[in-house]
């Protein structure tokens, strides 16, 4: 029983990271109906930026916050400069742009920071008081940070005028223009927020999976799967999906197939769920107007 | 999704420089064919090998284009069918001594079956969800190939080595040249078949499902059957490509069939031009040669250049997409339309959803 | 005195296809102008062209300011409220959120609060349903919401595209009555596109008749109402 609970809680911990990535994906998806496949590499690059700041002597939390700010600005810039020219292009052309971005970020990280695996500090000390039998201090702290991120994002969208404007722009750009919302900038803001959410995921993951240019590949996949599992048009469903995927992955690895095939098992289960419920567990059923 | 579609098989009466467009098309075809026949005789061994790969990838891209370009089902996992094709060949040659050329159709039909079977549950999935499912397929395949239980068949992580075949019947060709012509000989009828399929009723059914599945169903198209069949045929093509690829490279290993391969295929059909036969060829040229150029460019920039080729590749890809969002074929069509000056009967219809 | 809204030789295109072939139109400050015409005449396109929602050529001036090169959201910020055909409600948001969005560009919180009250006075049903999801409202209520949202902009000019569309006659009467009140009491000028010519001519001071992208008639509402050919073609008697 203890072992089982351990797997579940561990799964929740990794699930928190997947949930952050899922949130980042949904933020962009809602506004553009595109999945940003480069999200993982952007997050990884942001984590390297944080690492560099810490190496330069900045204490952890200031580096963390500064990285969030830089990621946000970077996300906005990328949307305005790289993505904007493609807003009338075919969907698959945008997908190729994402693939291009992915390659660029991945190689740039390798080029600037080399492929040597680096350690990334965790702000949650090894012996901290909030470590329990089931969760290490880092895992606990990481879940708290993830939840804090989610609460902040929720509050932003629900209670601020700008959040409302962003929601409106995502749902109905034409009508949004008719109330004076600058839809283009709302998109850019969405990318900025997504980049920041991704950075949080990266910085929380790095102490566990170690910092190297390919660290986010699997995490992106799980984030994507979690987002779809929860229903990609529903941010909170997507987040829940992320947590579920984390637990699923751990249980599959621990009880069903062992570490080698746990990716396979998790994916088979997820795809199986999607075949049964094509719009995800909490998504709006896709009703099509004829 | 926004896809440029062409109303197929309508007589085109527009003219450029005194010749009709279809005549120009034929000239292009003949020129390309002539070039293709001559290449292995004046190119180096390595370049011949590269052009052989172009042919192989063109077959794979033709398969993916049938599914994604003409039928609108996005697959991020065609690398899996390529891998299956390659492994079927490798295992048959290695374990049962079947001659390499006989394994090619076997690989094709195995993939046809797998693709058709995959197509069934895939019917329930649309767009993004299908993308995830195929992405999962692509990720999972190397893992299964590496799995210890199957290692005695698949060679595990190390993979399987194959001998490079020599030209048969004492033909005066070296191994590279022979393989080149073999692949070309397989590619040409496959392209011809694809072209005919696309122009036929089935092809129109495929396109109608892509553009408006509900309307297609109300007109009596059996969407489930067509979609699954398209998946199967698409896998068939890519499986054959994988089999040929395995023979040409002489080596199969799980890590050569990572998700990057599937992404390259997708990039290939988009750069080449969705829903076009020629697009497969242009895409294959891009996929084989551009990473090489990226390498060369990064060598010019020197030091620590190990990582940079992919960054340059990414930049080139974005630049190409910016200049030609509808791919090479799309751009050629636009240029042709502009040169002609008037919108002829064959118009480009942009469909947005 | 120059008109509040003026267009001169306005052309509009959907892609390469021209839909408006050089239209001149004026809306006087404080007045209500009706834009009549059959289906496909280009009435909706004209409203869209004013708001830069379609490719256009020619001159558009609002409050004596040229609108060249401005984007839709910038035109709106100048004081043009557009109630589009199909209403354009944010169906997944609540009534209240829809109204708040109408006031998105305004900084004067106190006046916005007053406008909320005013809008609920015109349309008490909206107050009852303020926390309801806008997509669940009836057609008439969504039309009220669409008009209210445009009013929350505190616009000088209201563009209304087929406000009577799909509504029961009693509801339409109500809405038109309220439009007249808004025009009189708040001095909001209006340009109303309507297929229902009778209603529109009763409300408007001035009217234009559009036929396949060209203005074929213009004049006071009474004159147009009295015109033989208009009566036969559009008023049905």
Tab-separated table of C-alpha atoms in Angstrom, chain B residues 100-313:
chain	number	residue	atom	x	y	z
B	100	UNK	CA	16.013	-8.723	-50.647
B	101	UNK	CA	13.928	-7.664	-53.611
B	102	UNK	CA	11.151	-10.084	-52.689
B	103	UNK	CA	10.812	-8.540	-49.259
B	104	UNK	CA	9.775	-5.190	-50.669
B	105	UNK	CA	6.202	-6.084	-51.569
B	106	UNK	CA	5.907	-8.104	-48.367
B	107	UNK	CA	6.887	-5.042	-46.373
B	108	UNK	CA	4.352	-3.047	-48.320
B	109	UNK	CA	1.518	-5.422	-47.623
B	110	UNK	CA	2.384	-5.825	-43.960
B	111	UNK	CA	2.223	-2.065	-43.617
B	112	UNK	CA	-0.980	-1.969	-45.629
B	113	UNK	CA	-2.524	-4.239	-43.050
B	114	UNK	CA	-1.132	-2.384	-40.079
B	115	UNK	CA	-2.169	0.951	-41.547
B	116	UNK	CA	-5.667	-0.236	-42.301
B	117	UNK	CA	-6.015	-1.616	-38.769
B	118	UNK	CA	-4.685	1.586	-37.303
B	119	UNK	CA	-7.036	3.535	-39.498
B	120	UNK	CA	-10.090	2.020	-37.843
B	121	UNK	CA	-9.747	3.394	-34.321
B	122	UNK	CA	-8.256	6.484	-35.911
B	123	UNK	CA	-11.643	7.125	-37.483
B	124	UNK	CA	-12.832	8.345	-34.124
B	125	UNK	CA	-10.052	10.891	-33.879
B	126	UNK	CA	-9.917	14.219	-35.602
B	127	UNK	CA	-7.139	16.649	-36.305
B	128	UNK	CA	-5.167	17.206	-33.164
B	129	UNK	CA	-6.207	13.987	-31.509
B	130	UNK	CA	-5.183	11.985	-34.527
B	131	UNK	CA	-1.908	13.877	-34.516
B	132	UNK	CA	-1.300	12.785	-30.952
B	133	UNK	CA	-2.233	9.190	-31.657
B	134	UNK	CA	0.124	9.017	-34.628
B	135	UNK	CA	2.806	10.851	-32.657
B	136	UNK	CA	2.401	8.205	-29.991
B	137	UNK	CA	2.740	5.522	-32.642
B	138	UNK	CA	5.976	7.054	-33.865
B	139	UNK	CA	7.430	7.266	-30.372
B	140	UNK	CA	6.347	3.840	-29.366
B	141	UNK	CA	7.703	1.973	-32.381
B	142	UNK	CA	11.416	2.377	-31.612
B	143	UNK	CA	10.733	1.454	-28.020
B	144	UNK	CA	9.040	-1.764	-29.053
B	145	UNK	CA	11.839	-2.472	-31.499
B	146	UNK	CA	14.354	-2.101	-28.714
B	147	UNK	CA	12.382	-4.235	-26.316
B	148	UNK	CA	14.364	-7.142	-24.975
B	149	UNK	CA	11.753	-9.793	-25.615
B	150	UNK	CA	11.832	-9.186	-29.332
B	151	UNK	CA	15.558	-8.643	-29.503
B	152	UNK	CA	16.276	-12.035	-30.944
B	153	UNK	CA	14.201	-11.058	-33.972
B	154	UNK	CA	14.912	-7.361	-34.189
B	155	UNK	CA	18.488	-7.324	-33.105
B	156	UNK	CA	17.593	-5.084	-30.173
B	157	UNK	CA	19.353	-1.788	-29.819
B	158	UNK	CA	22.130	-2.720	-32.212
B	159	UNK	CA	19.800	-3.479	-35.031
B	160	UNK	CA	20.489	-5.606	-38.052
B	161	UNK	CA	23.184	-5.269	-40.677
B	162	UNK	CA	22.522	-6.266	-44.234
B	163	UNK	CA	24.818	-6.846	-47.142
B	164	UNK	CA	24.628	-4.331	-49.907
B	165	UNK	CA	23.343	-6.182	-52.921
B	166	UNK	CA	25.222	-6.211	-56.216
B	167	UNK	CA	23.701	-5.708	-59.599
B	168	UNK	CA	22.109	-8.947	-60.816
B	169	UNK	CA	22.491	-10.672	-64.138
B	170	UNK	CA	25.992	-9.253	-64.499
B	171	UNK	CA	24.803	-5.783	-65.422
B	172	UNK	CA	27.636	-3.260	-65.776
B	173	UNK	CA	26.471	-1.267	-62.769
B	174	UNK	CA	28.043	-0.898	-59.400
B	175	UNK	CA	26.030	-1.484	-56.277
B	176	UNK	CA	25.030	2.142	-55.785
B	177	UNK	CA	23.894	2.540	-59.364
B	178	UNK	CA	21.963	-0.678	-59.288
B	179	UNK	CA	20.141	0.286	-56.104
B	180	UNK	CA	19.376	3.678	-57.602
B	181	UNK	CA	17.716	2.145	-60.632
B	182	UNK	CA	15.908	-0.396	-58.511
B	183	UNK	CA	14.367	2.323	-56.383
B	184	UNK	CA	13.534	4.380	-59.453
B	185	UNK	CA	11.896	1.351	-61.042
B	186	UNK	CA	9.732	0.916	-57.962
B	187	UNK	CA	8.993	4.614	-57.603
B	188	UNK	CA	7.761	5.286	-61.117
B	189	UNK	CA	4.848	2.843	-61.188
B	190	UNK	CA	3.935	3.832	-57.646
B	191	UNK	CA	3.743	7.472	-58.662
B	192	UNK	CA	1.758	6.595	-61.704
B	193	UNK	CA	-0.651	4.595	-59.566
B	194	UNK	CA	-0.973	7.407	-57.063
B	195	UNK	CA	-1.704	9.895	-59.794
B	196	UNK	CA	-4.412	7.664	-61.186
B	197	UNK	CA	-5.878	7.039	-57.784
B	198	UNK	CA	-6.067	10.724	-57.070
B	199	UNK	CA	-7.781	11.464	-60.358
B	200	UNK	CA	-10.290	8.664	-59.924
B	201	UNK	CA	-13.576	8.566	-58.053
B	202	UNK	CA	-11.735	7.315	-55.013
B	203	UNK	CA	-9.449	10.295	-55.176
B	204	UNK	CA	-12.368	12.670	-55.345
B	205	UNK	CA	-13.965	10.854	-52.435
B	206	UNK	CA	-10.758	11.307	-50.447
B	207	UNK	CA	-10.628	15.001	-51.161
B	208	UNK	CA	-14.309	15.482	-50.451
B	209	UNK	CA	-13.840	13.899	-47.038
B	210	UNK	CA	-10.970	16.254	-46.357
B	211	UNK	CA	-12.903	19.336	-47.350
B	212	UNK	CA	-16.313	18.586	-45.911
B	213	UNK	CA	-16.807	15.175	-44.338
B	214	UNK	CA	-20.466	15.665	-43.577
B	215	UNK	CA	-21.323	16.723	-47.091
B	216	UNK	CA	-19.309	13.800	-48.413
B	217	UNK	CA	-21.245	11.376	-46.249
B	218	UNK	CA	-24.563	12.768	-47.359
B	219	UNK	CA	-23.508	12.197	-50.946
B	220	UNK	CA	-23.014	8.544	-50.323
B	221	UNK	CA	-19.289	8.396	-49.713
B	222	UNK	CA	-18.474	5.646	-47.249
B	223	UNK	CA	-16.202	7.871	-45.204
B	224	UNK	CA	-15.139	5.153	-42.805
B	225	UNK	CA	-14.055	2.840	-45.583
B	226	UNK	CA	-12.307	5.504	-47.623
B	227	UNK	CA	-10.468	6.894	-44.630
B	228	UNK	CA	-9.271	3.503	-43.447
B	229	UNK	CA	-8.308	2.504	-46.969
B	230	UNK	CA	-6.366	5.702	-47.411
B	231	UNK	CA	-4.543	5.002	-44.201
B	232	UNK	CA	-3.719	1.550	-45.433
B	233	UNK	CA	-2.540	2.663	-48.859
B	234	UNK	CA	-0.540	5.458	-47.335
B	235	UNK	CA	1.146	2.989	-45.005
B	236	UNK	CA	1.736	0.674	-47.951
B	237	UNK	CA	3.722	3.326	-49.793
B	238	UNK	CA	5.709	4.340	-46.752
B	239	UNK	CA	6.356	0.718	-45.846
B	240	UNK	CA	7.776	0.056	-49.291
B	241	UNK	CA	9.904	3.131	-48.921
B	242	UNK	CA	11.154	1.866	-45.574
B	243	UNK	CA	11.998	-1.491	-47.033
B	244	UNK	CA	13.934	0.077	-49.899
B	245	UNK	CA	15.558	2.485	-47.475
B	246	UNK	CA	16.740	-0.371	-45.336
B	247	UNK	CA	18.241	-2.122	-48.337
B	248	UNK	CA	19.957	0.997	-49.575
B	249	UNK	CA	21.418	1.968	-46.236
B	250	UNK	CA	22.214	-1.618	-45.377
B	251	UNK	CA	21.390	-1.177	-41.747
B	252	UNK	CA	18.328	-0.882	-39.514
B	253	UNK	CA	18.349	0.138	-35.874
B	254	UNK	CA	15.603	1.462	-33.635
B	255	UNK	CA	17.221	4.829	-33.140
B	256	UNK	CA	17.294	5.601	-36.843
B	257	UNK	CA	13.515	5.712	-36.766
B	258	UNK	CA	12.891	8.279	-34.084
B	259	UNK	CA	10.145	10.851	-34.025
B	260	UNK	CA	12.470	13.127	-35.994
B	261	UNK	CA	11.903	10.962	-39.032
B	262	UNK	CA	8.137	11.411	-38.805
B	263	UNK	CA	8.570	15.137	-38.384
B	264	UNK	CA	10.868	15.207	-41.403
B	265	UNK	CA	8.199	13.490	-43.445
B	266	UNK	CA	5.632	16.056	-42.421
B	267	UNK	CA	8.016	18.882	-43.188
B	268	UNK	CA	8.704	17.219	-46.525
B	269	UNK	CA	5.129	17.155	-47.718
B	270	UNK	CA	4.426	20.679	-46.563
B	271	UNK	CA	7.540	22.073	-48.197
B	272	UNK	CA	6.935	20.054	-51.316
B	273	UNK	CA	3.299	20.962	-51.524
B	274	UNK	CA	0.303	19.246	-50.020
B	275	UNK	CA	-2.087	17.374	-52.243
B	276	UNK	CA	0.263	17.175	-55.179
B	277	UNK	CA	2.203	14.365	-56.804
B	278	UNK	CA	5.253	16.456	-57.620
B	279	UNK	CA	5.266	17.742	-54.077
B	280	UNK	CA	6.563	14.405	-52.905
B	281	UNK	CA	9.620	14.802	-55.096
B	282	UNK	CA	10.351	18.382	-54.077
B	283	UNK	CA	9.820	17.486	-50.458
B	284	UNK	CA	12.196	14.557	-50.717
B	285	UNK	CA	14.840	16.824	-52.247
B	286	UNK	CA	14.409	19.199	-49.325
B	287	UNK	CA	14.544	16.482	-46.697
B	288	UNK	CA	17.674	14.874	-48.105
B	289	UNK	CA	19.683	17.895	-49.186
B	290	UNK	CA	18.804	20.765	-46.884
B	291	UNK	CA	20.224	19.194	-43.708
B	292	UNK	CA	23.404	18.749	-45.737
B	293	UNK	CA	23.461	22.405	-46.724
B	294	UNK	CA	22.815	23.343	-43.145
B	295	UNK	CA	25.850	21.282	-42.221
B	296	UNK	CA	27.973	23.018	-44.806
B	297	UNK	CA	26.813	26.461	-43.740
B	298	UNK	CA	27.557	25.733	-40.136
B	299	UNK	CA	31.003	24.444	-41.069
B	300	UNK	CA	31.647	27.839	-42.598
B	301	UNK	CA	30.771	29.402	-39.277
B	302	UNK	CA	33.214	27.061	-37.566
B	303	UNK	CA	33.792	25.956	-33.983
B	304	UNK	CA	31.407	24.080	-31.748
B	305	UNK	CA	29.381	23.741	-34.886
B	306	UNK	CA	28.145	20.360	-33.805
B	307	UNK	CA	24.781	21.660	-32.743
B	308	UNK	CA	24.302	24.484	-35.170
B	309	UNK	CA	23.283	22.613	-38.335
B	310	UNK	CA	19.845	22.025	-36.881
B	311	UNK	CA	19.441	25.642	-35.914
B	312	UNK	CA	20.274	26.609	-39.478
B	313	UNK	CA	17.918	23.933	-40.725
